[in-house]
Amino acid sequence: MQFESWQAFIEMGGYGFYVWLAFGVSFLAMGLLVVQGLRARSKLEREFVQEQQRQQRLARRQQEVS
Amino acid sequence: MTQPANWSALTAVMRRDLMVVMRRRSDILNPLLFILIVVSLFPLAVGPGPDILGRIAAGVIWVAALLSALLGSERLFREDYLDGTLEQLTLQPQPLALLAFGKIAVHWLLSGLPLVILAPVCALLLKLPIAGWSTLLATLLVGTPILSAMTAIGAALTVSLGRGGALLSLLLLPLFIPLLIFASGAVEAALVGTAAWPQVLLLAGLSLLTLLLAPFAVAASIRVSVN
Amino acid sequence: MTQPANWSALTAVMRRDLMVVMRRRSDILNPLLFILIVVSLFPLAVGPGPDILGRIAAGVIWVAALLSALLGSERLFREDYLDGTLEQLTLQPQPLALLAFGKIAVHWLLSGLPLVILAPVCALLLKLPIAGWSTLLATLLVGTPILSAMTAIGAALTVSLGRGGALLSLLLLPLFIPLLIFASGAVEAALVGTAAWPQVLLLAGLSLLTLLLAPFAVAASIRVSVN
Amino acid sequence: MSTLLDVQQLASQRAGRTLFADLSFTLNAGDVLHIEGENGAGKSTLLRSLVGLVELQAGTIRFFPEQLPFAQEWRQHTLFMGHKPAVKAELTALENVRLQAQLTAVANVDAWQLLETVGLLGLEDLPAGQLSAGQQRRIALTRLWYSKAPLWILDEPFTALDTRGIDLLQQRFAEHTAQGGAIVMTSHQALTWRPEQLKRIRIQGGEL
Amino acid sequence: MSTLLDVQQLASQRAGRTLFADLSFTLNAGDVLHIEGENGAGKSTLLRSLVGLVELQAGTIRFFPEQLPFAQEWRQHTLFMGHKPAVKAELTALENVRLQAQLTAVANVDAWQLLETVGLLGLEDLPAGQLSAGQQRRIALTRLWYSKAPLWILDEPFTALDTRGIDLLQQRFAEHTAQGGAIVMTSHQALTWRPEQLKRIRIQGGEL
Amino acid sequence: MWRWLHPYAKPETVYHLLGRWLPWVTAGAVLILGGGLVWGLLFAPADYQQGDSYRIIFIHVPSAMFSMSIYVSLAVAAFIGRVWQLKMADWALAAIAPVGAVFTFIALFTGAVWGKPMWGTWWEWDARLTSQLILLFLYIGVLALYYAFSDNRTGAKAAGILAMVGVINIPIIRYSVEWWNTLHQGATLTVFERPPMANSMLFPLLTCILGFALLAAALIFQRMRTEILRQELRRPWVKNVLQVSPTTGEQR
Ligand code: HEM
Ligand SMILES: Nc1ncnc2c1ncn2[C@@H]1O[C@H](COP(=O)(O)OP(=O)(O)OP(=O)(O)O)[C@@H](O)[C@H]1O
Ligand SMILES: Nc1ncnc2c1ncn2[C@@H]1O[C@H](COP(=O)(O)OP(=O)(O)OP(=O)(O)O)[C@@H](O)[C@H]1O
Ligand SMILES: [Mg+2]
Ligand SMILES: [Mg+2]
């Protein structure tokens, strides 16, 4: 363990701002990437369900017409 | 004829144009990226020495503004003309000048606004001294609407010619020159420490005047072109 | 399939495009004037100090080249796409890459050639020291065809989108950057008295390579877009 | 029977040729005016000059009710559709219909209903540019189903439509004239519907 | 009676809908194949997939004479005209005709003669964009008068034409088939001419 | 030679195959990268010149490394898609490009942040920095083109062409920038001169590099699965996959 205290760890020998900015933004970016990927997937599922419902609606209407 | 009808037509025109350009939400980024790229072209072209860069920074950002206005100019009316939308617009009960104003606004949203938003980043990339930042921002804010209005006039005049951008730029660039001189003059003034607000105020006045008159000029030009 | 038929189709494509742009003889001047105006914007934007101007001259002229290529890019395929000419071209017995080459050539004639012709005037306006003139001319001569070829690829890829220039510029500008760097570097080298020919030769090689490969990329892109 | 449009001694020249001269007609509520003529006779020019898209050589055009003084007012009483459909290829059918309605300041159209009427249900999410030629025309034609304008000026409305589409359109025409509207139209195809008050004008076209 | 085109088990999907499946037909010299169907049935898609503008889902298309091995070769034996006329609005009729002919590598067309044939004499110096809708179509149609391709694939060739124009075109069709050519076409208007070897195919369109 | 690939080239097979690997790769990525970072942040010694600021290296170097190799894989995928008409290779663009773009962004950002204490400036038109910026633009261009088309397949093909044109340009960009910069100014600002790295720093760095590789793989696999579904949305097999859990998305 390189750091004596929690405080020292945060300060990073005076470079805390830079180090944590770099790490923070990097993890934020990766987090967003992951979240976006998962959301794309669930959006696709939603679309799929909507599409199916629409097909059913259309089929029903077609039956009513004929 | 009533106010709400006018308003809804204005927003309809604007919404339609925006939707055509931005089919997807992510397309909003395109104009921003365009500006970033244009601005980063210059250091590559003239070399990275910070002293030179800083001195030409304001001019470069303003030239980027002109270019982004010009690049968006063809799309302003050309396709509307080809597919018949333009003639429908002239036949609407709403004043055509109002719809023309909508077009100008869209053009500004797609070319002027991104520049205003990105101005700090551009200034950083081009190493503009901090003293000039606020003035640069102010000139962009009041100046870019003039660009959009002028571009719209030129585009409306040339829409039926189908002759690419060269004629259009020819018409427009001389009109842009005073703008460029005032704007870069203002930033220069700020950098050397003299008062920049007279030029900025002048630009603001010009801007108001243009936005008031340009829609009528655009409307008249559209009517000529549709014939 | 025979040689003469290919040749006549190539010239037909080129003649048609040139005729559309130059319905009137006076239109030939437009690209020239466009370049002149862009170049004269810079002294206005950055102030007239000859030391700065001279140092950024080559870069500015090259940026003007990029812009004139970009401005002509929409007209390259868009109207052909809208009016059905593009699908007819893909159905011709001649290889589509050949016709694509014709398109590239026309684009160069309308955006690259004027710049080469006007380069001395531009150099004069921007106070480029004499030592750099011949190198500038050489880089323009071998470099602008690359611009036209790359622009054609981008334009062919985006032709069915109809979404203005922002996306296109986004695709193209990163591809233009090496060109910009090599070219302005070569002039710089000439100015400081070192040998510029390695870079010029490199550019010439790149140019040949691009002209050889680009028509196929353009043809593939057209086929994708027409679908 | 109220008059909607009165045209007197209209004349038009294009590129030096006289297309028509001394053309007069009156349109009453319920009228259908079919303008006939060969390709290039000047039919489109006539229709476009009625709405002011082409400058007139001579003649007067009066829209009724006349007390409406401004150009903007008669525009609300007229609907024009030319050769070009004014449909944006990049937008979906639904968006096209909605935005068109907002533009003509007709609030609260039921876009879904309109699409169903013209037979586009199920295709509302495709960009219009990917629809078939007839389907694109149908998008443009939805305007006829919500327009409140009494006077319709239609240039070749049947282009690209299949027979069912043409029937549908003629049904709508019948409704419109029955409600006191009037129609000026051109078509190279004969009407399969027989309007009660059908007028025909044949334009000869200029001598070449 | 030689075969010009043999199509087996063609299938096409667009945006997830099956437009047609298992479509087979053969075209012999002298045949006219009229493809029918409602708006959006898939007629244009079928014609475009015959010439390779649209990717096929399944099926084979064979052009004869088969010894021609390359795509470029059969292109010389096929003439396609779609919904869009490929006429440049900025160029005059004459220039349009000349350049089109050069592009298709047919040397020595008499452009004046062609313009006379389609009834555009006297208008050759106007930019095509200023001509009437039917006249612009006629410019595009001049290709039919000099094409040496035996197989014509025409999407709605009668659009915007007046009755005289349609007759003229059908005359040309008759000549072409008499000389051993074949035609695949779509049209919402019935043919007024009765070809000797008329085939019809009706496409139902996909279920929505 | 490509025959053996054929059974694997079926979208359905690939989808399930990726699904089987995904949990393992993800777990590996989290464990190894987490371990590497903890090692680097807490246990590795401070640099005698840069102090603790050097710890940025544990993200900067791996992300910079992979930002470029991912672009190469992008181009390889595009090439396969074009030459062997393998649709799925084109679709892979959509899975690979966003990951590459984010890695590039991270390398840029961490580099800029590191530059401030080390060089005293956030941004410098240095060769490496510039070419990294251009790389980011290239990624974004490919992505923008991919999603610009309403027809998914057309977009994939178009983006493939662009990716290939772009990769030809990468060495040229690299070379030009390198050469341009050294001409204009001396090597004052070359990426930092480091003493041969001590093992106590090197090993956590290598761990992080491995962790980033696994992370990239996991991200790409997940996205590829989504992309396959998007492209095949109307095929029957997708119905089976999606209807297992229509709303909650348990099947992911
Ligand atoms: C915006 C700024 C920066 C960018 C875009 C950037 C980009 C890069 C790139 C592309 C690499 C190459 C990785 C490889 O070749 O595999 C790299 C490596 C590296 N960078 Fe940076 N960098 C930046 C700033 C910095 C700063 C300020 C430092 C330290 C003072 C630094 C230290 C390093 C080190 C130590 C390596 C590994 C070198 C090697 O293994 O060859 N970078 N960086
Ligand atoms: N902008 C214009 N400038 C010059 N001449 C024009 C212009 N527009 C039309 N013309 C000419 O006027 C004539 C009539 O054109 P118009 O479009 O009215 O014909 P039309 O009767 O509608 O024919 P079609 O049945 O083909 O639609 C044509 O010969 C055309 O050349
Ligand atoms: N590029 C495309 N992408 C997606 N769907 C398409 C595309 N082109 C056509 N379609 C769909 O395929 C169907 C058939 O279109 P097509 O143009 O073949 O019809 P058509 O029979 O020619 O109709 P029309 O009589 O109106 O010309 C339409 O429903 C259309 O929406
Ligand atoms: Mg007409
Ligand atoms: Mg069709």
CSV table of N, CA and C in Angstrom, one decimal, chain D residues 28-110:
chain,number,residue,atom,x,y,z
D,28,ASN,N,-69.1,27.6,-61.0
D,28,ASN,CA,-70.1,27.7,-59.9
D,28,ASN,C,-69.9,26.5,-58.9
D,29,ALA,N,-70.6,26.7,-57.8
D,29,ALA,CA,-70.5,25.6,-56.8
D,29,ALA,C,-71.0,24.3,-57.5
D,30,GLY,N,-70.3,23.3,-57.3
D,30,GLY,CA,-70.7,22.0,-57.8
D,30,GLY,C,-70.1,21.7,-59.2
D,31,ASP,N,-69.4,22.7,-59.8
D,31,ASP,CA,-68.9,22.5,-61.1
D,31,ASP,C,-67.6,21.6,-61.1
D,32,VAL,N,-67.4,20.8,-62.2
D,32,VAL,CA,-66.1,20.2,-62.4
D,32,VAL,C,-65.7,20.7,-63.8
D,33,LEU,N,-64.6,21.3,-63.9
D,33,LEU,CA,-64.1,21.8,-65.1
D,33,LEU,C,-62.9,21.0,-65.6
D,34,HIS,N,-63.0,20.2,-66.6
D,34,HIS,CA,-62.0,19.4,-67.1
D,34,HIS,C,-61.3,20.1,-68.3
D,35,ILE,N,-60.0,20.4,-68.1
D,35,ILE,CA,-59.3,21.1,-69.1
D,35,ILE,C,-58.5,20.1,-69.9
D,36,GLU,N,-58.7,20.1,-71.2
D,36,GLU,CA,-58.1,19.1,-72.1
D,36,GLU,C,-57.1,19.7,-73.0
D,37,GLY,N,-56.3,19.0,-73.6
D,37,GLY,CA,-55.3,19.5,-74.5
D,37,GLY,C,-54.2,18.5,-74.6
D,38,GLU,N,-53.4,18.7,-75.7
D,38,GLU,CA,-52.3,17.8,-75.9
D,38,GLU,C,-51.1,18.2,-75.0
D,39,ASN,N,-50.1,17.3,-75.0
D,39,ASN,CA,-48.9,17.7,-74.2
D,39,ASN,C,-48.4,19.0,-74.7
D,40,GLY,N,-48.2,19.9,-73.8
D,40,GLY,CA,-47.6,21.2,-74.1
D,40,GLY,C,-48.7,22.2,-74.6
D,41,ALA,N,-49.9,21.8,-74.5
D,41,ALA,CA,-51.0,22.8,-74.9
D,41,ALA,C,-51.0,24.0,-74.0
D,42,GLY,N,-50.7,23.8,-72.8
D,42,GLY,CA,-50.8,24.9,-71.9
D,42,GLY,C,-51.7,24.7,-70.7
D,43,LYS,N,-52.1,23.5,-70.4
D,43,LYS,CA,-53.0,23.2,-69.3
D,43,LYS,C,-52.4,23.6,-68.0
D,44,SER,N,-51.2,23.1,-67.8
D,44,SER,CA,-50.5,23.4,-66.5
D,44,SER,C,-50.3,24.9,-66.4
D,45,THR,N,-49.9,25.5,-67.5
D,45,THR,CA,-49.7,27.0,-67.4
D,45,THR,C,-51.0,27.7,-67.0
D,46,LEU,N,-52.1,27.2,-67.5
D,46,LEU,CA,-53.4,27.8,-67.2
D,46,LEU,C,-53.7,27.7,-65.7
D,47,LEU,N,-53.5,26.5,-65.2
D,47,LEU,CA,-53.8,26.2,-63.8
D,47,LEU,C,-52.9,27.0,-62.9
D,48,ARG,N,-51.6,27.1,-63.2
D,48,ARG,CA,-50.7,27.8,-62.4
D,48,ARG,C,-50.9,29.3,-62.5
D,49,SER,N,-51.4,29.8,-63.6
D,49,SER,CA,-51.7,31.2,-63.7
D,49,SER,C,-53.0,31.5,-62.9
D,50,LEU,N,-53.9,30.6,-62.7
D,50,LEU,CA,-55.0,30.8,-61.9
D,50,LEU,C,-54.6,31.1,-60.4
D,51,VAL,N,-53.6,30.5,-59.9
D,51,VAL,CA,-53.2,30.7,-58.6
D,51,VAL,C,-52.1,31.7,-58.4
D,52,GLY,N,-51.7,32.3,-59.6
D,52,GLY,CA,-50.7,33.3,-59.5
D,52,GLY,C,-49.3,32.8,-59.5
D,53,LEU,N,-49.0,31.5,-59.8
D,53,LEU,CA,-47.7,31.0,-59.9
D,53,LEU,C,-47.0,31.4,-61.2
D,54,VAL,N,-47.8,31.8,-62.2
D,54,VAL,CA,-47.3,32.2,-63.5
D,54,VAL,C,-47.9,33.6,-63.8
D,55,GLU,N,-47.1,34.5,-64.3
D,55,GLU,CA,-47.7,35.8,-64.6
D,55,GLU,C,-48.6,35.7,-65.8
D,56,LEU,N,-49.7,36.5,-65.7
D,56,LEU,CA,-50.7,36.5,-66.8
D,56,LEU,C,-50.2,37.5,-67.9
D,57,GLN,N,-50.6,37.2,-69.1
D,57,GLN,CA,-50.4,38.1,-70.2
D,57,GLN,C,-51.6,39.2,-70.2
D,58,ALA,N,-52.8,38.7,-70.1
D,58,ALA,CA,-53.9,39.5,-70.1
D,58,ALA,C,-55.1,38.8,-69.4
D,59,GLY,N,-56.1,39.6,-69.0
D,59,GLY,CA,-57.3,38.9,-68.4
D,59,GLY,C,-57.4,39.2,-67.0
D,60,THR,N,-58.6,38.8,-66.5
D,60,THR,CA,-58.9,39.0,-65.0
D,60,THR,C,-59.3,37.7,-64.4
D,61,ILE,N,-59.0,37.6,-63.2
D,61,ILE,CA,-59.4,36.4,-62.5
D,61,ILE,C,-60.1,36.9,-61.2
D,62,ARG,N,-61.3,36.5,-60.9
D,62,ARG,CA,-61.9,37.0,-59.7
D,62,ARG,C,-62.4,35.8,-58.9
D,63,PHE,N,-62.0,35.8,-57.6
D,63,PHE,CA,-62.4,34.7,-56.7
D,63,PHE,C,-63.6,35.2,-55.9
D,64,PHE,N,-64.6,34.4,-55.6
D,64,PHE,CA,-65.7,34.8,-54.8
D,64,PHE,C,-65.7,34.0,-53.6
D,65,PRO,N,-66.2,34.4,-52.5
D,65,PRO,CA,-66.8,35.7,-52.2
D,65,PRO,C,-65.8,36.8,-52.3
D,66,GLU,N,-66.3,37.9,-53.0
D,66,GLU,CA,-65.3,38.9,-53.4
D,66,GLU,C,-64.9,39.8,-52.3
D,67,GLN,N,-65.8,39.9,-51.3
D,67,GLN,CA,-65.4,40.9,-50.2
D,67,GLN,C,-64.1,40.6,-49.6
D,68,LEU,N,-63.6,39.4,-49.8
D,68,LEU,CA,-62.3,39.1,-49.3
D,68,LEU,C,-61.3,39.9,-50.0
D,69,PRO,N,-60.6,40.8,-49.4
D,69,PRO,CA,-59.8,41.7,-50.1
D,69,PRO,C,-58.4,41.3,-50.5
D,70,PHE,N,-57.8,40.5,-49.6
D,70,PHE,CA,-56.4,40.3,-49.8
D,70,PHE,C,-56.0,39.0,-50.5
D,71,ALA,N,-54.9,39.0,-51.1
D,71,ALA,CA,-54.4,37.8,-51.7
D,71,ALA,C,-54.4,36.6,-50.7
D,72,GLN,N,-54.1,36.9,-49.5
D,72,GLN,CA,-54.0,35.9,-48.5
D,72,GLN,C,-55.3,35.2,-48.2
D,73,GLU,N,-56.4,36.0,-48.4
D,73,GLU,CA,-57.7,35.4,-48.1
D,73,GLU,C,-58.1,34.4,-49.2
D,74,TRP,N,-57.9,34.8,-50.4
D,74,TRP,CA,-58.4,33.8,-51.4
D,74,TRP,C,-57.5,32.6,-51.4
D,75,ARG,N,-56.3,32.7,-50.9
D,75,ARG,CA,-55.5,31.5,-50.8
D,75,ARG,C,-56.1,30.5,-49.9
D,76,GLN,N,-56.8,31.0,-48.9
D,76,GLN,CA,-57.5,30.0,-48.0
D,76,GLN,C,-58.6,29.3,-48.7
D,77,HIS,N,-59.1,29.9,-49.8
D,77,HIS,CA,-60.2,29.3,-50.5
D,77,HIS,C,-59.9,28.5,-51.7
D,78,THR,N,-58.6,28.3,-51.9
D,78,THR,CA,-58.1,27.6,-53.0
D,78,THR,C,-57.1,26.5,-52.6
D,79,LEU,N,-57.2,25.4,-53.3
D,79,LEU,CA,-56.2,24.3,-53.0
D,79,LEU,C,-55.6,24.0,-54.4
D,80,PHE,N,-54.3,24.1,-54.5
D,80,PHE,CA,-53.6,23.8,-55.8
D,80,PHE,C,-52.7,22.6,-55.6
D,81,MET,N,-52.8,21.7,-56.6
D,81,MET,CA,-51.8,20.6,-56.6
D,81,MET,C,-51.2,20.4,-58.0
D,82,GLY,N,-49.9,20.6,-58.1
D,82,GLY,CA,-49.3,20.6,-59.4
D,82,GLY,C,-48.7,19.2,-59.8
D,83,HIS,N,-47.8,19.2,-60.8
D,83,HIS,CA,-47.2,18.0,-61.2
D,83,HIS,C,-46.3,17.4,-60.1
D,84,LYS,N,-45.7,18.3,-59.3
D,84,LYS,CA,-44.8,17.8,-58.3
D,84,LYS,C,-45.5,17.6,-56.9
D,85,PRO,N,-45.3,16.6,-56.3
D,85,PRO,CA,-46.1,16.2,-55.1
D,85,PRO,C,-45.8,16.9,-53.8
D,86,ALA,N,-44.7,17.6,-53.7
D,86,ALA,CA,-44.4,18.3,-52.5
D,86,ALA,C,-44.3,17.3,-51.3
D,87,VAL,N,-43.8,16.1,-51.5
D,87,VAL,CA,-43.7,15.1,-50.5
D,87,VAL,C,-42.2,15.0,-50.2
D,88,LYS,N,-41.8,15.1,-49.0
D,88,LYS,CA,-40.4,15.0,-48.6
D,88,LYS,C,-39.9,13.6,-48.5
D,89,ALA,N,-39.0,13.2,-49.4
D,89,ALA,CA,-38.6,11.8,-49.4
D,89,ALA,C,-38.0,11.3,-48.1
D,90,GLU,N,-37.4,12.2,-47.4
D,90,GLU,CA,-36.7,11.8,-46.2
D,90,GLU,C,-37.6,11.6,-45.0
D,91,LEU,N,-38.8,12.2,-45.0
D,91,LEU,CA,-39.7,12.0,-43.9
D,91,LEU,C,-40.7,10.8,-44.1
D,92,THR,N,-41.2,10.3,-43.1
D,92,THR,CA,-42.1,9.2,-43.2
D,92,THR,C,-43.5,9.7,-43.7
D,93,ALA,N,-44.3,8.8,-44.1
D,93,ALA,CA,-45.7,9.2,-44.6
D,93,ALA,C,-46.4,10.0,-43.5
D,94,LEU,N,-46.3,9.4,-42.3
D,94,LEU,CA,-47.0,10.1,-41.2
D,94,LEU,C,-46.5,11.5,-41.0
D,95,GLU,N,-45.2,11.7,-40.9
D,95,GLU,CA,-44.7,13.0,-40.7
D,95,GLU,C,-45.1,13.9,-41.8
D,96,ASN,N,-45.0,13.4,-43.1
D,96,ASN,CA,-45.4,14.3,-44.2
D,96,ASN,C,-46.8,14.8,-44.0
D,97,VAL,N,-47.7,13.9,-43.7
D,97,VAL,CA,-49.1,14.3,-43.6
D,97,VAL,C,-49.3,15.3,-42.5
D,98,ARG,N,-48.7,15.0,-41.3
D,98,ARG,CA,-48.9,15.9,-40.2
D,98,ARG,C,-48.3,17.3,-40.5
D,99,LEU,N,-47.1,17.3,-41.0
D,99,LEU,CA,-46.5,18.6,-41.2
D,99,LEU,C,-47.2,19.4,-42.3
D,100,GLN,N,-47.7,18.7,-43.3
D,100,GLN,CA,-48.5,19.4,-44.4
D,100,GLN,C,-49.7,20.0,-43.8
D,101,ALA,N,-50.4,19.3,-42.9
D,101,ALA,CA,-51.6,19.8,-42.3
D,101,ALA,C,-51.3,21.0,-41.5
D,102,GLN,N,-50.3,20.9,-40.7
D,102,GLN,CA,-49.9,22.1,-39.9
D,102,GLN,C,-49.6,23.3,-40.7
D,103,LEU,N,-49.0,23.1,-41.8
D,103,LEU,CA,-48.6,24.2,-42.7
D,103,LEU,C,-49.8,24.9,-43.2
D,104,THR,N,-50.8,24.1,-43.6
D,104,THR,CA,-52.0,24.7,-44.2
D,104,THR,C,-53.0,25.1,-43.0
D,105,ALA,N,-52.4,25.1,-41.8
D,105,ALA,CA,-53.1,25.7,-40.7
D,105,ALA,C,-54.4,25.0,-40.4
D,106,VAL,N,-54.5,23.7,-40.7
D,106,VAL,CA,-55.7,23.0,-40.3
D,106,VAL,C,-55.3,22.2,-39.1
D,107,ALA,N,-55.9,22.6,-38.0
D,107,ALA,CA,-55.6,22.0,-36.8
D,107,ALA,C,-56.2,20.6,-36.7
D,108,ASN,N,-55.7,19.7,-35.8
D,108,ASN,CA,-56.3,18.5,-35.5
D,108,ASN,C,-56.7,17.6,-36.6
D,109,VAL,N,-55.8,17.3,-37.5
D,109,VAL,CA,-56.2,16.3,-38.5
D,109,VAL,C,-55.8,15.0,-37.8
D,110,ASP,N,-56.6,14.0,-38.1
D,110,ASP,CA,-56.2,12.6,-37.7
D,110,ASP,C,-55.4,12.0,-38.7
